PDB file of C-alpha atoms and ligand atoms in Angstrom:
ATOM      1  CA  MET A   1     -25.966  43.452 -31.410  1.00  0.00           C
ATOM      2  CA  ILE A   2     -22.413  42.515 -30.344  1.00  0.00           C
ATOM      3  CA  LYS A   3     -22.480  39.770 -27.746  1.00  0.00           C
ATOM      4  CA  LYS A   4     -20.346  40.754 -24.751  1.00  0.00           C
ATOM      5  CA  TYR A   5     -17.867  38.254 -23.393  1.00  0.00           C
ATOM      6  CA  ILE A   6     -18.835  36.933 -19.979  1.00  0.00           C
ATOM      7  CA  PRO A   7     -15.749  35.674 -18.088  1.00  0.00           C
ATOM      8  CA  VAL A   8     -15.794  32.144 -16.732  1.00  0.00           C
ATOM      9  CA  ILE A   9     -13.344  30.583 -14.294  1.00  0.00           C
ATOM     10  CA  THR A  10     -13.424  26.795 -14.478  1.00  0.00           C
ATOM     11  CA  ILE A  11     -12.249  24.703 -11.545  1.00  0.00           C
ATOM     12  CA  ASP A  12     -12.034  21.014 -12.373  1.00  0.00           C
ATOM     13  CA  GLY A  13     -10.545  18.132 -10.465  1.00  0.00           C
ATOM     14  CA  PRO A  14     -11.137  14.768  -8.847  1.00  0.00           C
ATOM     15  CA  THR A  15     -13.420  14.151  -5.918  1.00  0.00           C
ATOM     16  CA  ALA A  16     -12.487  15.875  -2.640  1.00  0.00           C
ATOM     17  CA  SER A  17      -9.768  17.979  -4.248  1.00  0.00           C
ATOM     18  CA  GLY A  18     -11.457  20.985  -2.622  1.00  0.00           C
ATOM     19  CA  LYS A  19     -13.036  22.416  -5.767  1.00  0.00           C
ATOM     20  CA  GLY A  20     -16.528  23.055  -4.330  1.00  0.00           C
ATOM     21  CA  THR A  21     -15.463  25.117  -1.331  1.00  0.00           C
ATOM     22  CA  VAL A  22     -12.774  26.926  -3.306  1.00  0.00           C
ATOM     23  CA  ALA A  23     -15.074  27.707  -6.250  1.00  0.00           C
ATOM     24  CA  GLN A  24     -17.793  29.137  -3.995  1.00  0.00           C
ATOM     25  CA  LEU A  25     -15.292  31.388  -2.218  1.00  0.00           C
ATOM     26  CA  VAL A  26     -13.704  32.605  -5.463  1.00  0.00           C
ATOM     27  CA  ALA A  27     -17.188  33.353  -6.840  1.00  0.00           C
ATOM     28  CA  SER A  28     -18.195  35.291  -3.742  1.00  0.00           C
ATOM     29  CA  LYS A  29     -14.922  37.312  -3.660  1.00  0.00           C
ATOM     30  CA  LEU A  30     -15.431  38.336  -7.310  1.00  0.00           C
ATOM     31  CA  GLY A  31     -19.219  38.768  -7.063  1.00  0.00           C
ATOM     32  CA  PHE A  32     -19.601  36.080  -9.768  1.00  0.00           C
ATOM     33  CA  HIS A  33     -22.315  33.463 -10.175  1.00  0.00           C
ATOM     34  CA  TYR A  34     -21.487  29.900  -9.172  1.00  0.00           C
ATOM     35  CA  LEU A  35     -22.221  26.590 -10.860  1.00  0.00           C
ATOM     36  CA  ASP A  36     -21.790  23.304  -8.970  1.00  0.00           C
ATOM     37  CA  SER A  37     -22.102  21.012 -11.991  1.00  0.00           C
ATOM     38  CA  GLY A  38     -21.659  17.879  -9.862  1.00  0.00           C
ATOM     39  CA  ALA A  39     -24.820  18.827  -7.948  1.00  0.00           C
ATOM     40  CA  LEU A  40     -26.769  18.472 -11.212  1.00  0.00           C
ATOM     41  CA  TYR A  41     -25.501  14.894 -11.708  1.00  0.00           C
ATOM     42  CA  ARG A  42     -26.350  14.236  -8.066  1.00  0.00           C
ATOM     43  CA  LEU A  43     -29.873  15.718  -8.422  1.00  0.00           C
ATOM     44  CA  VAL A  44     -30.608  13.490 -11.419  1.00  0.00           C
ATOM     45  CA  THR A  45     -29.375  10.472  -9.443  1.00  0.00           C
ATOM     46  CA  LEU A  46     -31.478  11.296  -6.390  1.00  0.00           C
ATOM     47  CA  SER A  47     -34.516  11.973  -8.524  1.00  0.00           C
ATOM     48  CA  ALA A  48     -34.047   8.604 -10.283  1.00  0.00           C
ATOM     49  CA  ILE A  49     -33.793   6.805  -6.936  1.00  0.00           C
ATOM     50  CA  ASN A  50     -36.922   8.599  -5.644  1.00  0.00           C
ATOM     51  CA  ASN A  51     -38.869   7.732  -8.810  1.00  0.00           C
ATOM     52  CA  ASN A  52     -37.641   4.124  -9.095  1.00  0.00           C
ATOM     53  CA  VAL A  53     -35.963   4.861 -12.426  1.00  0.00           C
ATOM     54  CA  GLN A  54     -33.190   2.357 -13.194  1.00  0.00           C
ATOM     55  CA  LEU A  55     -29.810   4.071 -13.182  1.00  0.00           C
ATOM     56  CA  ASP A  56     -28.834   2.422 -16.471  1.00  0.00           C
ATOM     57  CA  ASN A  57     -32.000   3.492 -18.311  1.00  0.00           C
ATOM     58  CA  GLU A  58     -30.599   6.424 -20.307  1.00  0.00           C
ATOM     59  CA  LEU A  59     -33.892   7.326 -21.994  1.00  0.00           C
ATOM     60  CA  GLU A  60     -35.882   7.434 -18.739  1.00  0.00           C
ATOM     61  CA  LEU A  61     -33.115   9.432 -17.097  1.00  0.00           C
ATOM     62  CA  VAL A  62     -33.228  11.996 -19.911  1.00  0.00           C
ATOM     63  CA  ILE A  63     -37.010  12.307 -19.491  1.00  0.00           C
ATOM     64  CA  LEU A  64     -36.404  12.857 -15.792  1.00  0.00           C
ATOM     65  CA  ILE A  65     -33.896  15.653 -16.499  1.00  0.00           C
ATOM     66  CA  LYS A  66     -36.387  17.426 -18.779  1.00  0.00           C
ATOM     67  CA  LYS A  67     -38.859  17.474 -15.862  1.00  0.00           C
ATOM     68  CA  LEU A  68     -36.295  18.119 -13.141  1.00  0.00           C
ATOM     69  CA  ASN A  69     -37.658  20.680 -10.697  1.00  0.00           C
ATOM     70  CA  TYR A  70     -34.569  21.999  -8.909  1.00  0.00           C
ATOM     71  CA  ASN A  71     -33.381  25.219  -7.397  1.00  0.00           C
ATOM     72  CA  PHE A  72     -30.048  26.540  -6.130  1.00  0.00           C
ATOM     73  CA  LEU A  73     -30.427  29.086  -3.334  1.00  0.00           C
ATOM     74  CA  GLY A  74     -27.027  30.219  -2.018  1.00  0.00           C
ATOM     75  CA  LYS A  75     -25.396  27.050  -0.712  1.00  0.00           C
ATOM     76  CA  GLU A  76     -28.702  25.172  -0.543  1.00  0.00           C
ATOM     77  CA  VAL A  77     -30.017  22.795  -3.219  1.00  0.00           C
ATOM     78  CA  TYR A  78     -33.723  21.998  -3.604  1.00  0.00           C
ATOM     79  CA  LEU A  79     -35.474  19.192  -5.454  1.00  0.00           C
ATOM     80  CA  ASN A  80     -39.257  19.572  -5.843  1.00  0.00           C
ATOM     81  CA  GLY A  81     -39.159  22.236  -3.120  1.00  0.00           C
ATOM     82  CA  VAL A  82     -37.379  19.938  -0.634  1.00  0.00           C
ATOM     83  CA  ASN A  83     -33.949  20.901   0.685  1.00  0.00           C
ATOM     84  CA  VAL A  84     -31.650  18.046  -0.452  1.00  0.00           C
ATOM     85  CA  THR A  85     -28.297  19.776   0.161  1.00  0.00           C
ATOM     86  CA  THR A  86     -27.126  17.077   2.583  1.00  0.00           C
ATOM     87  CA  LEU A  87     -28.938  14.145   1.008  1.00  0.00           C
ATOM     88  CA  ILE A  88     -27.245  14.526  -2.383  1.00  0.00           C
ATOM     89  CA  ARG A  89     -23.834  14.233  -0.696  1.00  0.00           C
ATOM     90  CA  ASN A  90     -24.301  10.704   0.623  1.00  0.00           C
ATOM     91  CA  GLU A  91     -22.099   7.906  -0.734  1.00  0.00           C
ATOM     92  CA  LYS A  92     -24.916   6.101  -2.560  1.00  0.00           C
ATOM     93  CA  VAL A  93     -25.700   9.237  -4.565  1.00  0.00           C
ATOM     94  CA  SER A  94     -21.993  10.057  -5.098  1.00  0.00           C
ATOM     95  CA  ASN A  95     -21.167   6.635  -6.518  1.00  0.00           C
ATOM     96  CA  ASN A  96     -24.268   6.401  -8.704  1.00  0.00           C
ATOM     97  CA  ALA A  97     -23.824   9.964  -9.981  1.00  0.00           C
ATOM     98  CA  SER A  98     -20.524   8.929 -11.516  1.00  0.00           C
ATOM     99  CA  LYS A  99     -22.237   5.900 -13.103  1.00  0.00           C
ATOM    100  CA  ILE A 100     -24.958   7.903 -14.863  1.00  0.00           C
ATOM    101  CA  ALA A 101     -22.341  10.517 -15.891  1.00  0.00           C
ATOM    102  CA  LYS A 102     -21.085   8.224 -18.648  1.00  0.00           C
ATOM    103  CA  PHE A 103     -24.272   8.498 -20.735  1.00  0.00           C
ATOM    104  CA  LYS A 104     -24.070  10.731 -23.799  1.00  0.00           C
ATOM    105  CA  ASN A 105     -27.654  12.019 -23.704  1.00  0.00           C
ATOM    106  CA  ILE A 106     -27.478  12.776 -20.006  1.00  0.00           C
ATOM    107  CA  ARG A 107     -24.350  14.875 -20.514  1.00  0.00           C
ATOM    108  CA  LYS A 108     -26.037  16.548 -23.496  1.00  0.00           C
ATOM    109  CA  GLU A 109     -29.136  17.519 -21.466  1.00  0.00           C
ATOM    110  CA  LEU A 110     -27.066  18.747 -18.534  1.00  0.00           C
ATOM    111  CA  PHE A 111     -24.820  20.701 -20.893  1.00  0.00           C
ATOM    112  CA  LYS A 112     -27.862  22.771 -21.959  1.00  0.00           C
ATOM    113  CA  ILE A 113     -28.625  23.569 -18.317  1.00  0.00           C
ATOM    114  CA  GLN A 114     -25.004  24.355 -17.404  1.00  0.00           C
ATOM    115  CA  VAL A 115     -24.322  26.910 -20.147  1.00  0.00           C
ATOM    116  CA  LYS A 116     -27.314  28.957 -18.959  1.00  0.00           C
ATOM    117  CA  PHE A 117     -25.463  29.705 -15.712  1.00  0.00           C
ATOM    118  CA  ARG A 118     -23.110  31.986 -17.667  1.00  0.00           C
ATOM    119  CA  LYS A 119     -24.419  35.413 -16.746  1.00  0.00           C
ATOM    120  CA  PHE A 120     -22.974  38.854 -16.031  1.00  0.00           C
ATOM    121  CA  PRO A 121     -20.705  39.775 -14.371  1.00  0.00           C
ATOM    122  CA  GLY A 122     -19.127  36.282 -14.569  1.00  0.00           C
ATOM    123  CA  LEU A 123     -19.237  32.670 -13.519  1.00  0.00           C
ATOM    124  CA  VAL A 124     -17.137  30.258 -11.495  1.00  0.00           C
ATOM    125  CA  ALA A 125     -17.964  26.678 -12.506  1.00  0.00           C
ATOM    126  CA  ASP A 126     -16.678  23.526 -10.830  1.00  0.00           C
ATOM    127  CA  GLY A 127     -16.764  19.927 -11.996  1.00  0.00           C
ATOM    128  CA  ARG A 128     -14.925  17.490 -14.199  1.00  0.00           C
ATOM    129  CA  ASP A 129     -15.335  18.876 -17.732  1.00  0.00           C
ATOM    130  CA  MET A 130     -15.966  22.583 -17.186  1.00  0.00           C
ATOM    131  CA  GLY A 131     -12.728  23.665 -18.885  1.00  0.00           C
ATOM    132  CA  THR A 132     -12.615  20.927 -21.518  1.00  0.00           C
ATOM    133  CA  THR A 133     -16.226  20.683 -22.738  1.00  0.00           C
ATOM    134  CA  VAL A 134     -18.763  23.039 -21.198  1.00  0.00           C
ATOM    135  CA  PHE A 135     -16.783  26.300 -21.182  1.00  0.00           C
ATOM    136  CA  PRO A 136     -13.805  25.669 -23.514  1.00  0.00           C
ATOM    137  CA  ASP A 137     -13.403  29.446 -23.994  1.00  0.00           C
ATOM    138  CA  ALA A 138     -13.145  30.100 -20.236  1.00  0.00           C
ATOM    139  CA  PHE A 139     -11.050  33.106 -19.230  1.00  0.00           C
ATOM    140  CA  LEU A 140      -9.145  31.104 -16.611  1.00  0.00           C
ATOM    141  CA  LYS A 141      -8.909  27.340 -16.165  1.00  0.00           C
ATOM    142  CA  ILE A 142      -7.791  25.647 -12.978  1.00  0.00           C
ATOM    143  CA  PHE A 143      -7.198  21.971 -12.312  1.00  0.00           C
ATOM    144  CA  LEU A 144      -6.995  20.990  -8.644  1.00  0.00           C
ATOM    145  CA  THR A 145      -5.409  17.796  -7.413  1.00  0.00           C
ATOM    146  CA  ALA A 146      -4.425  16.397  -4.037  1.00  0.00           C
ATOM    147  CA  ASP A 147      -3.018  13.051  -2.988  1.00  0.00           C
ATOM    148  CA  ILE A 148      -5.535  10.304  -2.396  1.00  0.00           C
ATOM    149  CA  LYS A 149      -4.832  10.015   1.372  1.00  0.00           C
ATOM    150  CA  GLN A 150      -5.444  13.705   1.852  1.00  0.00           C
ATOM    151  CA  ARG A 151      -8.614  13.587  -0.241  1.00  0.00           C
ATOM    152  CA  THR A 152      -9.957  10.623   1.718  1.00  0.00           C
ATOM    153  CA  LYS A 153      -9.314  12.426   5.008  1.00  0.00           C
ATOM    154  CA  ARG A 154     -11.048  15.571   3.742  1.00  0.00           C
ATOM    155  CA  ARG A 155     -14.102  13.694   2.473  1.00  0.00           C
ATOM    156  CA  TYR A 156     -14.290  11.676   5.710  1.00  0.00           C
ATOM    157  CA  LYS A 157     -14.324  14.875   7.762  1.00  0.00           C
ATOM    158  CA  GLN A 158     -16.993  16.433   5.501  1.00  0.00           C
ATOM    159  CA  LEU A 159     -19.252  13.380   5.695  1.00  0.00           C
ATOM    160  CA  MET A 160     -18.891  13.113   9.494  1.00  0.00           C
ATOM    161  CA  GLN A 161     -19.783  16.798   9.835  1.00  0.00           C
ATOM    162  CA  LYS A 162     -22.912  16.147   7.775  1.00  0.00           C
ATOM    163  CA  GLY A 163     -23.876  13.291  10.107  1.00  0.00           C
ATOM    164  CA  PHE A 164     -23.087  10.383   7.733  1.00  0.00           C
ATOM    165  CA  SER A 165     -21.237   7.403   9.160  1.00  0.00           C
ATOM    166  CA  VAL A 166     -18.680   5.848   6.809  1.00  0.00           C
ATOM    167  CA  SER A 167     -15.498   3.893   7.301  1.00  0.00           C
ATOM    168  CA  MET A 168     -12.265   5.431   6.103  1.00  0.00           C
ATOM    169  CA  SER A 169     -11.333   2.248   4.186  1.00  0.00           C
ATOM    170  CA  ASP A 170     -14.718   2.071   2.374  1.00  0.00           C
ATOM    171  CA  LEU A 171     -14.393   5.725   1.511  1.00  0.00           C
ATOM    172  CA  LEU A 172     -10.891   5.235   0.092  1.00  0.00           C
ATOM    173  CA  ILE A 173     -12.151   2.385  -2.114  1.00  0.00           C
ATOM    174  CA  ASN A 174     -15.135   4.483  -3.297  1.00  0.00           C
ATOM    175  CA  LEU A 175     -12.887   7.443  -4.155  1.00  0.00           C
ATOM    176  CA  ILE A 176     -10.484   5.251  -6.116  1.00  0.00           C
ATOM    177  CA  LYS A 177     -13.343   3.589  -8.028  1.00  0.00           C
ATOM    178  CA  ARG A 178     -14.949   6.956  -8.762  1.00  0.00           C
ATOM    179  CA  ASP A 179     -11.623   8.424  -9.955  1.00  0.00           C
ATOM    180  CA  ILE A 180     -11.194   5.483 -12.330  1.00  0.00           C
ATOM    181  CA  ARG A 181     -14.760   5.777 -13.686  1.00  0.00           C
ATOM    182  CA  ASP A 182     -14.427   9.556 -14.138  1.00  0.00           C
ATOM    183  CA  LYS A 183     -11.014   9.374 -15.813  1.00  0.00           C
ATOM    184  CA  THR A 184     -11.659   6.445 -18.133  1.00  0.00           C
ATOM    185  CA  ARG A 185     -15.136   7.157 -19.519  1.00  0.00           C
ATOM    186  CA  ASN A 186     -15.320   7.922 -23.235  1.00  0.00           C
ATOM    187  CA  LEU A 187     -17.190  11.222 -22.955  1.00  0.00           C
ATOM    188  CA  SER A 188     -15.696  14.262 -21.259  1.00  0.00           C
ATOM    189  CA  PRO A 189     -13.397  12.266 -18.981  1.00  0.00           C
ATOM    190  CA  LEU A 190     -11.779  13.982 -16.048  1.00  0.00           C
ATOM    191  CA  LYS A 191      -8.524  15.482 -17.314  1.00  0.00           C
ATOM    192  CA  CYS A 192      -6.525  18.641 -16.986  1.00  0.00           C
ATOM    193  CA  PRO A 193      -7.669  21.081 -19.700  1.00  0.00           C
ATOM    194  CA  GLU A 194      -5.084  22.540 -22.027  1.00  0.00           C
ATOM    195  CA  GLN A 195      -3.671  25.831 -20.730  1.00  0.00           C
ATOM    196  CA  ALA A 196      -5.015  25.146 -17.242  1.00  0.00           C
ATOM    197  CA  HIS A 197      -3.145  26.075 -14.089  1.00  0.00           C
ATOM    198  CA  LEU A 198      -2.445  22.845 -12.239  1.00  0.00           C
ATOM    199  CA  LEU A 199      -2.548  23.165  -8.458  1.00  0.00           C
ATOM    200  CA  ASN A 200      -1.754  20.393  -6.016  1.00  0.00           C
ATOM    201  CA  THR A 201      -3.607  21.332  -2.829  1.00  0.00           C
ATOM    202  CA  SER A 202      -2.322  18.478  -0.625  1.00  0.00           C
ATOM    203  CA  LYS A 203      -0.345  20.845   1.593  1.00  0.00           C
ATOM    204  CA  MET A 204      -2.426  23.988   1.111  1.00  0.00           C
ATOM    205  CA  ASN A 205      -5.335  25.310   3.136  1.00  0.00           C
ATOM    206  CA  ILE A 206      -8.513  26.675   1.516  1.00  0.00           C
ATOM    207  CA  ASN A 207      -7.468  30.330   1.819  1.00  0.00           C
ATOM    208  CA  GLN A 208      -4.120  29.698   0.155  1.00  0.00           C
ATOM    209  CA  VAL A 209      -5.839  27.975  -2.764  1.00  0.00           C
ATOM    210  CA  VAL A 210      -8.451  30.747  -3.116  1.00  0.00           C
ATOM    211  CA  ASN A 211      -5.781  33.473  -2.996  1.00  0.00           C
ATOM    212  CA  GLN A 212      -3.650  31.710  -5.602  1.00  0.00           C
ATOM    213  CA  ILE A 213      -6.623  31.515  -8.002  1.00  0.00           C
ATOM    214  CA  LEU A 214      -7.534  35.173  -7.373  1.00  0.00           C
ATOM    215  CA  ASP A 215      -3.907  36.163  -8.046  1.00  0.00           C
ATOM    216  CA  TRP A 216      -3.910  34.275 -11.371  1.00  0.00           C
ATOM    217  CA  TYR A 217      -7.226  35.919 -12.278  1.00  0.00           C
ATOM    218  CA  LYS A 218      -6.012  39.444 -11.466  1.00  0.00           C
ATOM    219  CA  TYR A 219      -2.698  38.865 -13.255  1.00  0.00           C
ATOM    220  CA  LYS A 220      -4.442  37.691 -16.413  1.00  0.00           C
ATOM    221  CA  LYS A 221      -6.986  40.518 -16.305  1.00  0.00           C
ATOM    222  CA  ASN A 222      -4.370  43.267 -16.031  1.00  0.00           C
TER     223      ASN A 222
HETATM  224  O1  LIG B 301     -17.809  16.654  -4.847  1.00  0.00           O
HETATM  225  P1  LIG B 301     -17.252  15.539  -5.669  1.00  0.00           P
HETATM  226  O2  LIG B 301     -16.024  15.935  -6.429  1.00  0.00           O
HETATM  227  O3  LIG B 301     -17.085  14.270  -4.903  1.00  0.00           O
HETATM  228  O4  LIG B 301     -18.344  15.173  -6.751  1.00  0.00           O
HETATM  229  P2  LIG B 301     -19.219  16.130  -7.668  1.00  0.00           P
HETATM  230  O5  LIG B 301     -18.407  17.230  -8.257  1.00  0.00           O
HETATM  231  O6  LIG B 301     -20.437  16.518  -6.907  1.00  0.00           O
HETATM  232  O7  LIG B 301     -19.624  15.126  -8.873  1.00  0.00           O
HETATM  233  C1  LIG B 301     -20.284  13.897  -8.641  1.00  0.00           C
HETATM  234  C2  LIG B 301     -20.062  13.030  -9.853  1.00  0.00           C
HETATM  235  O8  LIG B 301     -20.718  13.627 -10.975  1.00  0.00           O
HETATM  236  C3  LIG B 301     -18.615  12.851 -10.293  1.00  0.00           C
HETATM  237  O9  LIG B 301     -17.975  11.732  -9.699  1.00  0.00           O
HETATM  238  C4  LIG B 301     -18.706  12.710 -11.805  1.00  0.00           C
HETATM  239  O10 LIG B 301     -18.877  11.379 -12.201  1.00  0.00           O
HETATM  240  C5  LIG B 301     -19.966  13.467 -12.164  1.00  0.00           C
HETATM  241  N1  LIG B 301     -19.654  14.771 -12.764  1.00  0.00           N
HETATM  242  C6  LIG B 301     -19.333  14.812 -14.120  1.00  0.00           C
HETATM  243  O11 LIG B 301     -19.283  13.780 -14.774  1.00  0.00           O
HETATM  244  N2  LIG B 301     -19.104  16.003 -14.719  1.00  0.00           N
HETATM  245  C7  LIG B 301     -19.138  17.145 -14.025  1.00  0.00           C
HETATM  246  N3  LIG B 301     -18.921  18.287 -14.637  1.00  0.00           N
HETATM  247  C8  LIG B 301     -19.419  17.124 -12.648  1.00  0.00           C
HETATM  248  C9  LIG B 301     -19.664  15.914 -12.035  1.00  0.00           C
END
């Protein structure tokens, strides 16, 4: 049987570049499935915290992933039947997620989970290494950036809306540290994939970014 090509749009970029919101909207406009790969790293982190697993114990973390009982329902994320959509977005989870993301066997286990999201009629996947490692044959690759001040403001607003209290200066430091960790790790570091469309969203609103990606998709398809 000839395997049919399932199109994937990858949207990678640093924290608070807008990839999550943009990727969900692009997926819904095209009727595609959606993968929030960062949520998987966050779920592993939360599960480790809940189970008192040390965040530098690669072997225990891999065992945890093999038993991970999670579910994505629309925009909601569940861990062991509990809605953790907001909880996985707190700063403790964010910072630790980028620490466990450096481990080879963790990335290997999560890779197996991520590729299964590729289903008809297509997939929009967001993260750090979607275009470089997980879906290197993606139909369209996007890399979003925005200046650090803008990203800090966006993340601050998001966290406040979710009821978390953080200081803008702490947040800026966390974002910078996370950027450095994500860009400098040995495995699948955050970088713009070859042939990706680079989009600086500092001065763009969500709709402008979504429309630009849809235009690139339609142009390439026709
Ligand atoms: O939403 P935000 O960009 O802040 O983070 P996220 O996409 O939820 O990812 C959380 C962390 O998981 C990142 O800082 C990365 O260290 C890690 N991650 C990764 O290594 N590879 C991915 N494909 C996605 C996330």
